Coordinates of C-alpha atoms in Angstrom, one line a residue:
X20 CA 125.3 16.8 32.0
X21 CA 127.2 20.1 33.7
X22 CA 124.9 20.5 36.9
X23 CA 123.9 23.9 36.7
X24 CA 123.1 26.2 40.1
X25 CA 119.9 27.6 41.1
X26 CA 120.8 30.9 40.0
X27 CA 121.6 29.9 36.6
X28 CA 118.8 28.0 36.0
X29 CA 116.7 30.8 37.3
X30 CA 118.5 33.3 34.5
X31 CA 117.7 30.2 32.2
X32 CA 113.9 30.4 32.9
X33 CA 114.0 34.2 32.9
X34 CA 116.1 34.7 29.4
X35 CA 114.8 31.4 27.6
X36 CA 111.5 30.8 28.7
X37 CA 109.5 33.8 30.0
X38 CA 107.0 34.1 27.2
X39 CA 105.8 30.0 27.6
X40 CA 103.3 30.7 24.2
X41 CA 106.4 31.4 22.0
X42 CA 108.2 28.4 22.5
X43 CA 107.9 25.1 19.9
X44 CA 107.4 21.7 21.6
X45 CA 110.8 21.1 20.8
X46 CA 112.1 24.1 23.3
X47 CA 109.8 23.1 26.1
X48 CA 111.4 19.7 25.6
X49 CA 115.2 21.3 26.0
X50 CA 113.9 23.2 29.3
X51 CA 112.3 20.5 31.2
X52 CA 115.6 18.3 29.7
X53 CA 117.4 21.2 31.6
X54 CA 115.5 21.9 34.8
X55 CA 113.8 18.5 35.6
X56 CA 115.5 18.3 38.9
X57 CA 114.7 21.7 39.6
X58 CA 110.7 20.7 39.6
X59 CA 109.9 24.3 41.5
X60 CA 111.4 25.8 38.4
X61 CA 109.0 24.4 36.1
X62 CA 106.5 24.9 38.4
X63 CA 107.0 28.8 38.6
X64 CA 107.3 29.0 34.5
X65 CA 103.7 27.5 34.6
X66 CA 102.3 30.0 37.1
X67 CA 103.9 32.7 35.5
X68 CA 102.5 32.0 31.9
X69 CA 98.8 31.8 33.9
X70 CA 99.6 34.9 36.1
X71 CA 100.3 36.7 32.5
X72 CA 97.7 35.9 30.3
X73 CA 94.9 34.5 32.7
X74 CA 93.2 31.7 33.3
X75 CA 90.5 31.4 30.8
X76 CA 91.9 27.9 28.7
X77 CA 95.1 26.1 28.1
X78 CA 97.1 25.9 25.0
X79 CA 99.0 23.2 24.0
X80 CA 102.4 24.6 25.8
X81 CA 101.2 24.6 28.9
X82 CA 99.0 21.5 28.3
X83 CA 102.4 20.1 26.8
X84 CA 104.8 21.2 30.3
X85 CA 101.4 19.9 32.1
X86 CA 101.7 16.6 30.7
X87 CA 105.6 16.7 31.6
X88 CA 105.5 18.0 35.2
X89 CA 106.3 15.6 38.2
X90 CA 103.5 16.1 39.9
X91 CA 104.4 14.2 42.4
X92 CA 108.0 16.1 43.4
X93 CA 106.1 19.6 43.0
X94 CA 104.1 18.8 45.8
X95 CA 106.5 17.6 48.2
X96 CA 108.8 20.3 47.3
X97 CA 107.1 23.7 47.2
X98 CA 103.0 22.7 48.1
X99 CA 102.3 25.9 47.5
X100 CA 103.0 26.6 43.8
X101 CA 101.2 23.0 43.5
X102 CA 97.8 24.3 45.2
X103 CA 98.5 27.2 42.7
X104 CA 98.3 25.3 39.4
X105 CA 95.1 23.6 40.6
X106 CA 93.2 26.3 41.6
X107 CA 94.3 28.1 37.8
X108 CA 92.8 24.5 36.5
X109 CA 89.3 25.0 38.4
X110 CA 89.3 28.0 37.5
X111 CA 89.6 28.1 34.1
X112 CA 86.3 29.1 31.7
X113 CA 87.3 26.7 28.7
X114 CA 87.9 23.6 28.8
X115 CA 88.3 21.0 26.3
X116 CA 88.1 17.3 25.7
X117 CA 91.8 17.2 25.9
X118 CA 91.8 19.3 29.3
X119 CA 89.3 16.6 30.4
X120 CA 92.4 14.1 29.4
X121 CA 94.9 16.0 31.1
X122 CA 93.4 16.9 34.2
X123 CA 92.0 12.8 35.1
X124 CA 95.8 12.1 34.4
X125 CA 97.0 14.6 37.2
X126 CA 95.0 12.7 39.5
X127 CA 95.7 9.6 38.5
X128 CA 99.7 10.6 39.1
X129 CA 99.0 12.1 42.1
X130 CA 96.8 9.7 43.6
X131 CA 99.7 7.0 42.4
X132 CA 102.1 8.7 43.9
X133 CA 100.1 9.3 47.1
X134 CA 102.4 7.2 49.8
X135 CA 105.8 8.0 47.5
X136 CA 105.4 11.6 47.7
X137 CA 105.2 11.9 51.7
X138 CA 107.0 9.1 52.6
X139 CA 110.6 9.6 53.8
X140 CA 113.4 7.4 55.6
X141 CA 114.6 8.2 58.6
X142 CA 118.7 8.6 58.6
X143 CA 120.3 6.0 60.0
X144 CA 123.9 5.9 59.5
X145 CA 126.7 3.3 60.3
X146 CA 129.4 4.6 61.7
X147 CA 132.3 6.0 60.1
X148 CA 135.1 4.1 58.8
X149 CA 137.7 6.6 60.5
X150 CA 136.6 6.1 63.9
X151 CA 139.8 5.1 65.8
X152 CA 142.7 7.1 67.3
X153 CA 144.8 7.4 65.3
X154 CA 142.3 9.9 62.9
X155 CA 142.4 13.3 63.8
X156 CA 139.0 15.3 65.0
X157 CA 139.4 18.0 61.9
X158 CA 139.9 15.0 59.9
X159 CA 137.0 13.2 60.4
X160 CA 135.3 16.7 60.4
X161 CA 136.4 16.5 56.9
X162 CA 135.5 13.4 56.3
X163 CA 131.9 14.4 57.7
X164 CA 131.3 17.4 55.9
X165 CA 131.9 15.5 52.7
X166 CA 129.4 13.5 52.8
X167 CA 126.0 13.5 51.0
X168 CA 124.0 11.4 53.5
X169 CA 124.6 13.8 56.0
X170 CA 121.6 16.3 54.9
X171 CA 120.9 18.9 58.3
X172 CA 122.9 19.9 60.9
X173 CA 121.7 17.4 63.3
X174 CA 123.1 14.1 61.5
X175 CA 126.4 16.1 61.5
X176 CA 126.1 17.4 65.3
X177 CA 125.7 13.9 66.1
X178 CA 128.3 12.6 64.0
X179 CA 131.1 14.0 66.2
X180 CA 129.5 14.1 69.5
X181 CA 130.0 10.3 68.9
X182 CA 133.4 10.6 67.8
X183 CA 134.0 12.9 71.0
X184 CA 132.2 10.8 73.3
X185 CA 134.1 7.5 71.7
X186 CA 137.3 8.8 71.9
X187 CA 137.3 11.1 74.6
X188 CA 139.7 13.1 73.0
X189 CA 141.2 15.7 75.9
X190 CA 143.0 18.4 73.6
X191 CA 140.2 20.3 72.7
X192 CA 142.1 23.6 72.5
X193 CA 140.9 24.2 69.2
X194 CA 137.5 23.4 70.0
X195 CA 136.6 26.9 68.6
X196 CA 138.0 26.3 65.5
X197 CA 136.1 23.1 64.8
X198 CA 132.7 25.2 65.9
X199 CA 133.9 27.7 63.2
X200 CA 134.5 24.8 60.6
X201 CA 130.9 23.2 61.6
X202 CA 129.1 27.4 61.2
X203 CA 131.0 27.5 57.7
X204 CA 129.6 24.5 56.3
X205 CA 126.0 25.0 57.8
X206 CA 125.6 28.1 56.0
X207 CA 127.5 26.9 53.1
X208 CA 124.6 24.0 53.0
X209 CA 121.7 26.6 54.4
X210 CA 121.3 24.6 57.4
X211 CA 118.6 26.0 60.2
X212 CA 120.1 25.8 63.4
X213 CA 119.3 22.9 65.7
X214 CA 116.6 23.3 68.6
X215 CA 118.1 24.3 72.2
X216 CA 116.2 21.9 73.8
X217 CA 117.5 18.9 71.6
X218 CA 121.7 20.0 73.0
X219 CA 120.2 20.5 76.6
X220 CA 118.4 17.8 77.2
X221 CA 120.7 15.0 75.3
X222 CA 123.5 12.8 76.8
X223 CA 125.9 15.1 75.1
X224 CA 127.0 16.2 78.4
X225 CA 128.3 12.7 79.0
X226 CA 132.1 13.5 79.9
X227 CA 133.8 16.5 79.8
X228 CA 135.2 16.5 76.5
X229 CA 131.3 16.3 74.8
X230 CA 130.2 19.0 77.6
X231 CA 132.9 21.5 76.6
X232 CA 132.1 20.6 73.1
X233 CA 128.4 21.1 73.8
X234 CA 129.0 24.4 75.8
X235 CA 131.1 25.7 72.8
X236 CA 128.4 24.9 70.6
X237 CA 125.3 26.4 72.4
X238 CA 127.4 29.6 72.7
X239 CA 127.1 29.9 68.4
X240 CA 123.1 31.4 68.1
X241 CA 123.9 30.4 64.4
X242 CA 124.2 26.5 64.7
X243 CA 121.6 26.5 68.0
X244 CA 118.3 28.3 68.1
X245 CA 117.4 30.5 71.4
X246 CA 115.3 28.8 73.9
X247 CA 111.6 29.2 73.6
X248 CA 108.5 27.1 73.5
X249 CA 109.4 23.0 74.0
X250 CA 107.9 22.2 70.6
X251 CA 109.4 18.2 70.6
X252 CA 107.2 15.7 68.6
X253 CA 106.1 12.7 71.3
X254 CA 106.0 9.8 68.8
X255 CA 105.6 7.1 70.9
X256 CA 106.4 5.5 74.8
X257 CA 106.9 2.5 76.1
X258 CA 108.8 0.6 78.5
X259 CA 111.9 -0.9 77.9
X260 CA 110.7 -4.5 77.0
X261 CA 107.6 -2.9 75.1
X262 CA 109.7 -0.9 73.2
X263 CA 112.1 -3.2 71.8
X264 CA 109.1 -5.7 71.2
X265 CA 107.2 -2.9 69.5
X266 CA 109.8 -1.5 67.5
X267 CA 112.6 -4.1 66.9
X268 CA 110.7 -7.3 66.6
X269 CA 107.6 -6.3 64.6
X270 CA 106.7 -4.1 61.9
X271 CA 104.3 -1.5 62.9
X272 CA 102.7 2.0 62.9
X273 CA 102.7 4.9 65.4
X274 CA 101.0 7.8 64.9
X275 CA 101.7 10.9 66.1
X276 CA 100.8 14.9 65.4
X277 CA 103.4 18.2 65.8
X278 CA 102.7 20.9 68.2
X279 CA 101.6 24.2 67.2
X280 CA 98.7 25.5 64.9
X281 CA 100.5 25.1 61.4
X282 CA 99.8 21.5 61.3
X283 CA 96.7 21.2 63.4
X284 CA 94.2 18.6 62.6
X285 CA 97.3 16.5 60.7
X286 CA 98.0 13.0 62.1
X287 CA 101.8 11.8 61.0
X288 CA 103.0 8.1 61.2
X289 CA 106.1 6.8 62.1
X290 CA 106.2 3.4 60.3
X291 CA 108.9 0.6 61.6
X292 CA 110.1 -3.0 59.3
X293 CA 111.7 -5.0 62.3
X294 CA 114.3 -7.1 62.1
X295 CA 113.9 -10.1 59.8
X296 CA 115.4 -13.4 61.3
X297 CA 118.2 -11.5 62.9
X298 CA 118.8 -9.6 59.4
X299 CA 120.1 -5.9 60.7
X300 CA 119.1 -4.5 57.3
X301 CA 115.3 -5.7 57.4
X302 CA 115.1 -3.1 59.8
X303 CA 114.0 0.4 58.3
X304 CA 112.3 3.2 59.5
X305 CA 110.2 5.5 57.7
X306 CA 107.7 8.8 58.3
X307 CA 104.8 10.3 56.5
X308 CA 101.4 12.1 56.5
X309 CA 98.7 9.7 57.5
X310 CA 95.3 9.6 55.5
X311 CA 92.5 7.5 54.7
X312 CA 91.7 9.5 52.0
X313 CA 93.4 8.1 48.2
X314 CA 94.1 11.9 46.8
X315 CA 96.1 14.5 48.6
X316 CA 94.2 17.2 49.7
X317 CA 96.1 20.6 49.1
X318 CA 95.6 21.9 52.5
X319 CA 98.1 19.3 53.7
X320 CA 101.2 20.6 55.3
X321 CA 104.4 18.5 55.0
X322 CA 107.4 19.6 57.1
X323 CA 110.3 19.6 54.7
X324 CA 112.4 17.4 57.4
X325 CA 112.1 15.4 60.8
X326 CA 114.8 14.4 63.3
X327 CA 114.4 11.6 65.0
X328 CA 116.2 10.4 68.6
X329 CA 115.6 8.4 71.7
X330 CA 114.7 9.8 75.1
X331 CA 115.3 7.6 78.3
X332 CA 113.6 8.1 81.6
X333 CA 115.1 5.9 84.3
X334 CA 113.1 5.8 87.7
X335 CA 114.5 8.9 89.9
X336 CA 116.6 10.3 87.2
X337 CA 115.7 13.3 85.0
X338 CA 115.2 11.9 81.0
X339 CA 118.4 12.2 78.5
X340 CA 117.8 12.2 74.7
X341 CA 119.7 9.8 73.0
X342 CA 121.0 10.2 69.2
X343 CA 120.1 7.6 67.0
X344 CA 121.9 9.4 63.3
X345 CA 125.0 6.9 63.5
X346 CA 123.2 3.9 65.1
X347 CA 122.4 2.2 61.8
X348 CA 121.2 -1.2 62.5
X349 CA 120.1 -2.7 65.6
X350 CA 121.6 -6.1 65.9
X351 CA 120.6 -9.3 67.9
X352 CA 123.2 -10.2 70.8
X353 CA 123.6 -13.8 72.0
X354 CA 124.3 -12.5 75.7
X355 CA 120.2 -11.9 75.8
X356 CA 120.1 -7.9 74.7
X357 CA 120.3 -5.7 71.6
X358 CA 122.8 -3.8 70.6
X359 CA 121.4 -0.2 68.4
X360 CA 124.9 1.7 67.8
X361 CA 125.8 2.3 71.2
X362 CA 122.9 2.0 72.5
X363 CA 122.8 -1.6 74.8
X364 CA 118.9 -2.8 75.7
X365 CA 119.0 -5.2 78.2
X366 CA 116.4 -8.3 79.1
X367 CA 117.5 -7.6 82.5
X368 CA 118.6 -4.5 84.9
X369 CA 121.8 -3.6 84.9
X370 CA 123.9 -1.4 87.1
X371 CA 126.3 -0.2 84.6
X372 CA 125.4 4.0 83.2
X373 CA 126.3 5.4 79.9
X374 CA 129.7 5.1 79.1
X375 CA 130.6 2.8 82.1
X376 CA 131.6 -0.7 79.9
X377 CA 134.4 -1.0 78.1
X378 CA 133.2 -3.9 75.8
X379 CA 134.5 -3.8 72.8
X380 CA 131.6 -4.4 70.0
X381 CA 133.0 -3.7 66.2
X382 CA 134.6 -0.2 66.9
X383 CA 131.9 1.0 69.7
X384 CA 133.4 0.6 72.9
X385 CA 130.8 2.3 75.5
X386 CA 127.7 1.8 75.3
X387 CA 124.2 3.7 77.0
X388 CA 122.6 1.0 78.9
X389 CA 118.5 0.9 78.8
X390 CA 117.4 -1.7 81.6
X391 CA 113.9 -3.2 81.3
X392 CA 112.5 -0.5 84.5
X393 CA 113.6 2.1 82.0
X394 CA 110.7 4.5 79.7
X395 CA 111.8 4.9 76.2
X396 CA 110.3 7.5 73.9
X397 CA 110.8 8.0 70.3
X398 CA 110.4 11.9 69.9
X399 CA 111.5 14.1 66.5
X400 CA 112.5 18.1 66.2
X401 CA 111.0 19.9 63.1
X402 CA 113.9 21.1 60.6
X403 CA 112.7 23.9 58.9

């Protein structure tokens, strides 16, 4: 099937489907067959029809797109139009037996799909097959921008600060010109910018090829926000041996809420699979809204994305967030340590600071050393 864009579907609804009571079964059929993975669409077609003629009962075409309505996607995706169609169901002066039907199997799919709908994995990405030398920075730029697993300008960002901070590329003359590239395909994808905090605070500045790629960047109020309230999500802390008991060797659950009043009164969870007998892709890590409760209440608030990184605090040293987008896998090492992306945890302390190594692990050759006197956070940044 031709994908179509959002604003042809939209002139579909509006030219094909505005007047919900004229259309047969068989026309309802060809628009959700049309718009099904546009679930807001369908949505807004069903408010529409209510908004127009009321909300006293339904008719068999709404009870018919009713029936046919992922529930489950319209409340991740737009909440709002979701609380909508329920308060048009309570409020509505006749009902009948096959209402009663309907409405006990909209609970039963949304109470079904309770965990599914408000569960999401967090990114972690191996790194890129072009990650040597001989492949150009606008290259792998290319190679970036192409892909679908890279869904917010964070994953990207991260993506070649790692290939910067790998290869320490000196010539970045055109340094501009791959800022430009990077502004072109955010808006192109409707990415928000990232949070000024999360470029200022990082080990970006690790050599001077990331700083002056860094500086470049925070220069671009299109790709980086303005500095205002510190509004990072504190998931968890431990120290260095806690953590990679905690989060490596064990599957768990951290809890955690986001600053500010729009979510007060939410509790989020961070939940963690460890590694399995040394298998790198037991490990998976995975967010949602935590709640006791077996239905969804509509005055839950979901942020539509969450960014997730490491910050390090070493005794005497300010803290440095650490990516964690192209770490993929944390993996086992025989020489007592683990090994996440470039990220080195060590059993013991050791002297060495980012970067310093030149160990050669797959195609990571520098590595950011936690010791076991370090503090390691898991914290997250809101993407709007």
């Amino acid at each position: 099937m031709v994908c179509l864009s959002e604003l042809k579907r939209k002139n579909f609804v509006k030219e094909y489907t505005i007047d919900l009571d004229q259309l047969t079964v068989h026309k309802i059929d060809g628009c959700i067959a049309v718009l099904k993975s546009e679930v807001h669409l369908l949505a807004e077609l069903l408010t529409a029809y209510f908004n127009k003629y009321g909300r006293v009962s339904l008719d068999e075409n709404s009870r018919h797109l009713l029936r046919n309505l992922d529930m489950a996607k319209c409340f991740q995706e737009t909440p709002e139009l979701y609380n909508e169609i329920f308060e048009t169901l309570e409020c509505l002066s006749e009902v009948s037996q096959d209402d009663l039907k309907l409405f006990v199997h909209l609970q039963k799919e949304t109470t079904n799909h309770h965990a599914q709908i408000i569960s999401r994995h967090v990114i972690l990405l191996e790194t890129p097959q072009h990650w040597d030398r001989g492949f150009k920075i606008y290259n792998f730029l290319q190679e970036l921008s192409a892909r679908e697993d890279i869904t917010s300008l964070y994953s990207l960002i991260d993506g070649l600060w790692m290939r910067l901070y790998e290869m320490e590329e000196s010539n970045l003359s055109a340094g501009y010109y791959i800022i430009n590239k990077v502004k072109k395909l955010a808006n192109m994808r409707c990415w928000p910018p990232v949070d000024r905090y999360y470029t200022t605070r990082s080990c970006f500045l690790a050599h001077s090829t990331t700083e002056s790629f860094i500086k470049k960047l925070n220069t671009c109020g299109k790709l980086v926000s303005k500095m205002s309230d510190d509004l990072t999500i504190n998931v968890c802390e431990y120290s260095q041996p806690e953590f990679v008991e905690e989060l490596f060797n064990q599957d768990n659950m951290f809890k955690f809420q986001i600053p500010g009043s729009y979510y007060a009164g939410q509790t989020f969870v961070l939940l963690t699979s460890g590694v399995k007998k040394h298998i790198p892709n037991s490990f998976d890590l995975r967010w949602c809204l935590f709640d006791t409760s077996p239905i969804i209440h509509r005055s839950h608030r979901i942020p539509k994305s969450l960014h997730f990184a490491l910050v390090v605090q070493r005794e005497g040293n300010a803290s440095c967030i650490l990516p964690i987008t192209w770490c993929g896998q944390p993996r086992y090492k025989s020489n007592a340590c683990w090994n996440w992306g470039y990220i080195r945890f060590h059993h013991k302390k050791c002297p060495l600071k980012l970067g310093e190594d030149k160990v050669c692990c797959g195609s990571i050759s520098k590595y950011a050393h936690i010791v076991s006197s370090d503090t390691v956070k898991i914290v997250a940044f809101e993407i709007y």
